[in-house]
mmCIF file of C-alpha atoms in Angstrom:
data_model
loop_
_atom_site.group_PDB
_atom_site.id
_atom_site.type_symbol
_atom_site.label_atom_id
_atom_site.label_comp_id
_atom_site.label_asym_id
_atom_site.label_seq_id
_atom_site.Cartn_x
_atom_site.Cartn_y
_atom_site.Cartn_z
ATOM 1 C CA UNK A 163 186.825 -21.880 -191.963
ATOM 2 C CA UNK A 164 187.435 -18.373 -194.087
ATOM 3 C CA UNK A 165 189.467 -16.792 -191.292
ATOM 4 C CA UNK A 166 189.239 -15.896 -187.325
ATOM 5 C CA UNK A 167 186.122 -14.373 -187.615
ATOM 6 C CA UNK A 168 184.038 -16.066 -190.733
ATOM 7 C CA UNK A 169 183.090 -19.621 -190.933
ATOM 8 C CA UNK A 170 181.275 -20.841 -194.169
ATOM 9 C CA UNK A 171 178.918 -24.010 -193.952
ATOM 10 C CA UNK A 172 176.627 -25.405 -196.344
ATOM 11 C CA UNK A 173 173.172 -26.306 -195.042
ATOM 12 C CA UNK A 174 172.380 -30.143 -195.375
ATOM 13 C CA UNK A 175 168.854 -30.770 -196.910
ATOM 14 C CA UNK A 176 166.130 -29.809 -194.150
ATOM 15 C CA UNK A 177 162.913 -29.054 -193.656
ATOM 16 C CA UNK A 178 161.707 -25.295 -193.473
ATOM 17 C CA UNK A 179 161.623 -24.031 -190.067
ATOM 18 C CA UNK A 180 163.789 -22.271 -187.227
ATOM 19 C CA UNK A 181 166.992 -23.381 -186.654
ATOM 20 C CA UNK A 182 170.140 -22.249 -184.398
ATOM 21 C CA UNK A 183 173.549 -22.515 -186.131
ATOM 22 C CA UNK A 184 176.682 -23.221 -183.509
ATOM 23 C CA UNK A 185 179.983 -23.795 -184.691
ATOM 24 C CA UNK A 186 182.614 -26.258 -183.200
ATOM 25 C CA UNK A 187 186.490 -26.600 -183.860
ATOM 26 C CA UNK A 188 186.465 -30.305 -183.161
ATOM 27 C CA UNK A 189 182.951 -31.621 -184.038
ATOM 28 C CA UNK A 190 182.614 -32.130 -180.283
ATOM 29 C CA UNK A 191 182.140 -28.759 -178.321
ATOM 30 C CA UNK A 192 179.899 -26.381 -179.750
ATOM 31 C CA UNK A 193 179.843 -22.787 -178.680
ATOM 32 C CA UNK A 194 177.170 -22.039 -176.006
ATOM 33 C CA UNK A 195 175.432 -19.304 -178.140
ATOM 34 C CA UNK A 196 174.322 -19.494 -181.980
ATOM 35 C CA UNK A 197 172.372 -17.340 -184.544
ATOM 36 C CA UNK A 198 168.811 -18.827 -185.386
ATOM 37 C CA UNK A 199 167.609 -18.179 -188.835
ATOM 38 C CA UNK A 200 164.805 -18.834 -190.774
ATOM 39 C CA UNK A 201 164.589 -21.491 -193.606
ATOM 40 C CA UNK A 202 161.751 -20.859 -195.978
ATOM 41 C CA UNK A 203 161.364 -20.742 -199.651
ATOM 42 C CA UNK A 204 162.024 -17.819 -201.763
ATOM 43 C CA UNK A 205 159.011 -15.507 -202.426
ATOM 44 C CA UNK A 206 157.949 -14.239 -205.641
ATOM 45 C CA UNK A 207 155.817 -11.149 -206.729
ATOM 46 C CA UNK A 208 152.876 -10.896 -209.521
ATOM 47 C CA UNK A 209 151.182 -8.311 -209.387
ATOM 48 C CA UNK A 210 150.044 -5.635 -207.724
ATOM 49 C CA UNK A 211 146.844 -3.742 -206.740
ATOM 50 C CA UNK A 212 146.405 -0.750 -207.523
ATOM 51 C CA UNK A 213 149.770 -1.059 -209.984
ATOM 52 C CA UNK A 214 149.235 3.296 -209.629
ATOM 53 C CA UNK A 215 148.959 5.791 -206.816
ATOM 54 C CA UNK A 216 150.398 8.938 -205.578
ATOM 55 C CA UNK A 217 153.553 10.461 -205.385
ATOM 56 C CA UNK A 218 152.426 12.094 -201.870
ATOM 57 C CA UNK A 219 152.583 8.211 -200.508
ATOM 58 C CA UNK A 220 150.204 6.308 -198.541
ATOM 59 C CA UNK A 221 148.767 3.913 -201.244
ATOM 60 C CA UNK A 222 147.949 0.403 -199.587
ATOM 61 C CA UNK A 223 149.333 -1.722 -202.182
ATOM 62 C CA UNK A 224 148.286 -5.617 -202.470
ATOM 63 C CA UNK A 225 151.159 -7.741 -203.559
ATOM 64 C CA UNK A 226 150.152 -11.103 -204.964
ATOM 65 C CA UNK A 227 152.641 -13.900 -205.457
ATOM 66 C CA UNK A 228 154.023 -17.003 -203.508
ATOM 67 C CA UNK A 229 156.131 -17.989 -200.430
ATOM 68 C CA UNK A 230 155.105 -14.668 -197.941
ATOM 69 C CA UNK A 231 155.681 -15.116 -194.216
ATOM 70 C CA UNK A 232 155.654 -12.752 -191.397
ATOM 71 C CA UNK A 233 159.083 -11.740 -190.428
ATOM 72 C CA UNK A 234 160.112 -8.641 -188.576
ATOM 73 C CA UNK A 235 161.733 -7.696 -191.742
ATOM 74 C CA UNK A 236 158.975 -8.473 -194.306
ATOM 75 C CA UNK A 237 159.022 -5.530 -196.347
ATOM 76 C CA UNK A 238 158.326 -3.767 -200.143
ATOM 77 C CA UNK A 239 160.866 -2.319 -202.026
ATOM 78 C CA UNK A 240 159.596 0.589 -204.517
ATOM 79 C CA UNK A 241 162.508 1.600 -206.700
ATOM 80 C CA UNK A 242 166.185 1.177 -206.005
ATOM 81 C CA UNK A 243 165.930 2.182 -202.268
ATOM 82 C CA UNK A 244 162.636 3.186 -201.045
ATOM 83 C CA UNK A 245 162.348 0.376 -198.625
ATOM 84 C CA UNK A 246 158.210 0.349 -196.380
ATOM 85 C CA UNK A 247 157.658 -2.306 -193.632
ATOM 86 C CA UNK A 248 154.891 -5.155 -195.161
ATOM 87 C CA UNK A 249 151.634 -6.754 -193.860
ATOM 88 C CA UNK A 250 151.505 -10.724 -194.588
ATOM 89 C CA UNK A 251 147.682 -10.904 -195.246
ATOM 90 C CA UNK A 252 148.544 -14.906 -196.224
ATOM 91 C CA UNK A 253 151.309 -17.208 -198.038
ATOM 92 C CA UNK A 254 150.244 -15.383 -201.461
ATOM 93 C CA UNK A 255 149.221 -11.909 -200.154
ATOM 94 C CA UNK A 256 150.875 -9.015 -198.555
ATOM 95 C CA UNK A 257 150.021 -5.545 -198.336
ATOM 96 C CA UNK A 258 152.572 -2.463 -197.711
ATOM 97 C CA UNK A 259 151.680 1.735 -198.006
ATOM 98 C CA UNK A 260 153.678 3.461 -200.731
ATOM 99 C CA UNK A 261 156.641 5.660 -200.212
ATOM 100 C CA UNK A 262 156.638 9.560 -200.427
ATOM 101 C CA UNK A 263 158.481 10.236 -203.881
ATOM 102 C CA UNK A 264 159.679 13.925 -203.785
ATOM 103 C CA UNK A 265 159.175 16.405 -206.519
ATOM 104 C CA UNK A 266 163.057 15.564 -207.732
ATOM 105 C CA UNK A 267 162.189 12.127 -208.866
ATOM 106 C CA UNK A 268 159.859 13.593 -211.777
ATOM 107 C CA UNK A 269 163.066 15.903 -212.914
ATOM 108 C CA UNK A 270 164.741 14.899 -216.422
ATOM 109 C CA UNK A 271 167.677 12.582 -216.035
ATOM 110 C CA UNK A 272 166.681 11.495 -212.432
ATOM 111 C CA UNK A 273 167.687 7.686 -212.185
ATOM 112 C CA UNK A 274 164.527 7.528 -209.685
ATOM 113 C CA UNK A 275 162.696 5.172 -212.257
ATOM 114 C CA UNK A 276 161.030 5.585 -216.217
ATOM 115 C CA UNK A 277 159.382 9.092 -216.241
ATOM 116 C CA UNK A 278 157.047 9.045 -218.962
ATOM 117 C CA UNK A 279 157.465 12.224 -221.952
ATOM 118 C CA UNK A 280 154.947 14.411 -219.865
ATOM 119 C CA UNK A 281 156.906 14.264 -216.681
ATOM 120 C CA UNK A 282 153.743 13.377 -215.503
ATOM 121 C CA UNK A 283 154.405 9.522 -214.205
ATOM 122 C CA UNK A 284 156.963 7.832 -212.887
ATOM 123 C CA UNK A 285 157.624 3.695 -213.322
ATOM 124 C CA UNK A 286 159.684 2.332 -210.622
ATOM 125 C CA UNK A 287 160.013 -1.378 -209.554
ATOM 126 C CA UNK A 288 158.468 -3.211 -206.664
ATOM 127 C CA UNK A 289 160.168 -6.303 -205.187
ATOM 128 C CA UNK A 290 159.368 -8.249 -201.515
ATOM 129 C CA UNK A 291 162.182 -9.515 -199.401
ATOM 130 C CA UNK A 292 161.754 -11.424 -195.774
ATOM 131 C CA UNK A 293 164.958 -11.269 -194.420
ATOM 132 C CA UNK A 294 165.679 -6.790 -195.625
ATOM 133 C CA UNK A 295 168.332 -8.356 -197.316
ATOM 134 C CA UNK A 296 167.158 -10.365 -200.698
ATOM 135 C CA UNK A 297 164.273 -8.941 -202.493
ATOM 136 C CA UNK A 298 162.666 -10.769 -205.151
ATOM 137 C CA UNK A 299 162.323 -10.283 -208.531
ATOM 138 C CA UNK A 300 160.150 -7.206 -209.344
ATOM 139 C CA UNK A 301 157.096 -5.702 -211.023
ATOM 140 C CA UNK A 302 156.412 -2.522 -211.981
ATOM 141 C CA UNK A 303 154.109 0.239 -210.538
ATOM 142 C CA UNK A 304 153.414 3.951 -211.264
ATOM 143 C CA UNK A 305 153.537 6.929 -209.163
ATOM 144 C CA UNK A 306 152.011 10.264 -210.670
ATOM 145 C CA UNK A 307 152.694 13.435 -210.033
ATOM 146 C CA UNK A 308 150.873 15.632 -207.525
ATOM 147 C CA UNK A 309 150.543 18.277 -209.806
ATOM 148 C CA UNK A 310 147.930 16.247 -212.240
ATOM 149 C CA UNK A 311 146.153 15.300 -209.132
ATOM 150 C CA UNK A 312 145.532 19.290 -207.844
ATOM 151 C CA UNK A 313 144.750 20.454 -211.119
ATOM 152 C CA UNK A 314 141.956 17.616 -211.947
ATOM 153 C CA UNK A 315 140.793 18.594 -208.118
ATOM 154 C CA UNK A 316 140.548 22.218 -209.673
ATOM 155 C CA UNK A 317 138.791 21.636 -212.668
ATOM 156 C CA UNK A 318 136.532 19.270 -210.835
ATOM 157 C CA UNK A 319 135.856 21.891 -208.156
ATOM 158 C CA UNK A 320 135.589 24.543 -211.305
ATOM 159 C CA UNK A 321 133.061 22.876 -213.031
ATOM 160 C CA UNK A 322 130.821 21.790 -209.555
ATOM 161 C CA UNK A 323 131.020 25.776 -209.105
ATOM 162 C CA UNK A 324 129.850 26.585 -212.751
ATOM 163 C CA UNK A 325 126.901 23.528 -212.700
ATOM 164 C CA UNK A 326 125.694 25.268 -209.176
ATOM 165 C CA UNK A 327 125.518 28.687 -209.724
ATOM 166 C CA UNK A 328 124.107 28.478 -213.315
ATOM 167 C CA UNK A 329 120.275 29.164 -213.248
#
């Protein structure tokens, strides 16, 4: 008992599944409702595929590691707070789509991630969590700049032009 409201318990040794936790004043009545949770072992992340994509979003990322099960709040993590709903593909795979990262992120001095000296790519963390509360440890993953992408779009549309029209 912490106070009126908060009760702390520690869970006996059990086996992973779903349980429903009801609390009693006397060890002999137990309240009629409870809160079910979901025992299961911590996941883990190591690596990722692709570990780069686009800052306009959208990349279906692979996550490889341990531990993944479908929850309703199985979800990536890409930097501090960009938070994107997961896929459990099996107990060592997930896959989850990539976050928009506006234009902001790539500024000097934004705490969005590493920006590399060309302003050109930003590193920013990836972590998994099951419950939208604890997120495992992270790796890393690069977003690049839309900029590089429409100029290398350009030049590739440039040169097409100049190999077609030359006699």
């Amino acid at each position: 008992w912490v106070s009126a409201t908060v009760v702390s318990c520690t869970l006996p040794s059990v086996p992973h599944g779903e349980y429903t936790l009801r609390v009693s004043n006397d060890g002999q009545h137990f309240s009629e409702s409870g809160v079910s949770f979901l025992l299961h072992d911590e996941a883990s992340v190591h690596t990722l595929a692709p570990s780069r994509g686009a800052a306009a979003g959208g990349t279906m990322v692979v996550v490889t590691g341990a531990g993944f099960i479908q929850t309703t709040h199985t979800s990536c993590r890409f930097g501090a707070s960009d938070v994107v709903p997961a896929t459990v593909l099996s107990p060592t795979q997930l896959v989850c789509a990539t976050p928009v990262v506006p234009a902001s992120a790539f500024a000097p001095g934004s705490d969005a991630g590493v920006l590399d000296e060309s302003g050109v790519e930003l590193e920013v963390s990836v972590s998994v969590s099951l419950n939208g509360d604890d997120f495992s440890e992270a790796v890393r993953f690069t977003f690049m700049r839309q900029l590089e992408l429409f100029f290398f779009f350009f030049y590739s549309l440039c040169l097409f032009y100049v190999l077609v029209t030359l006699p």
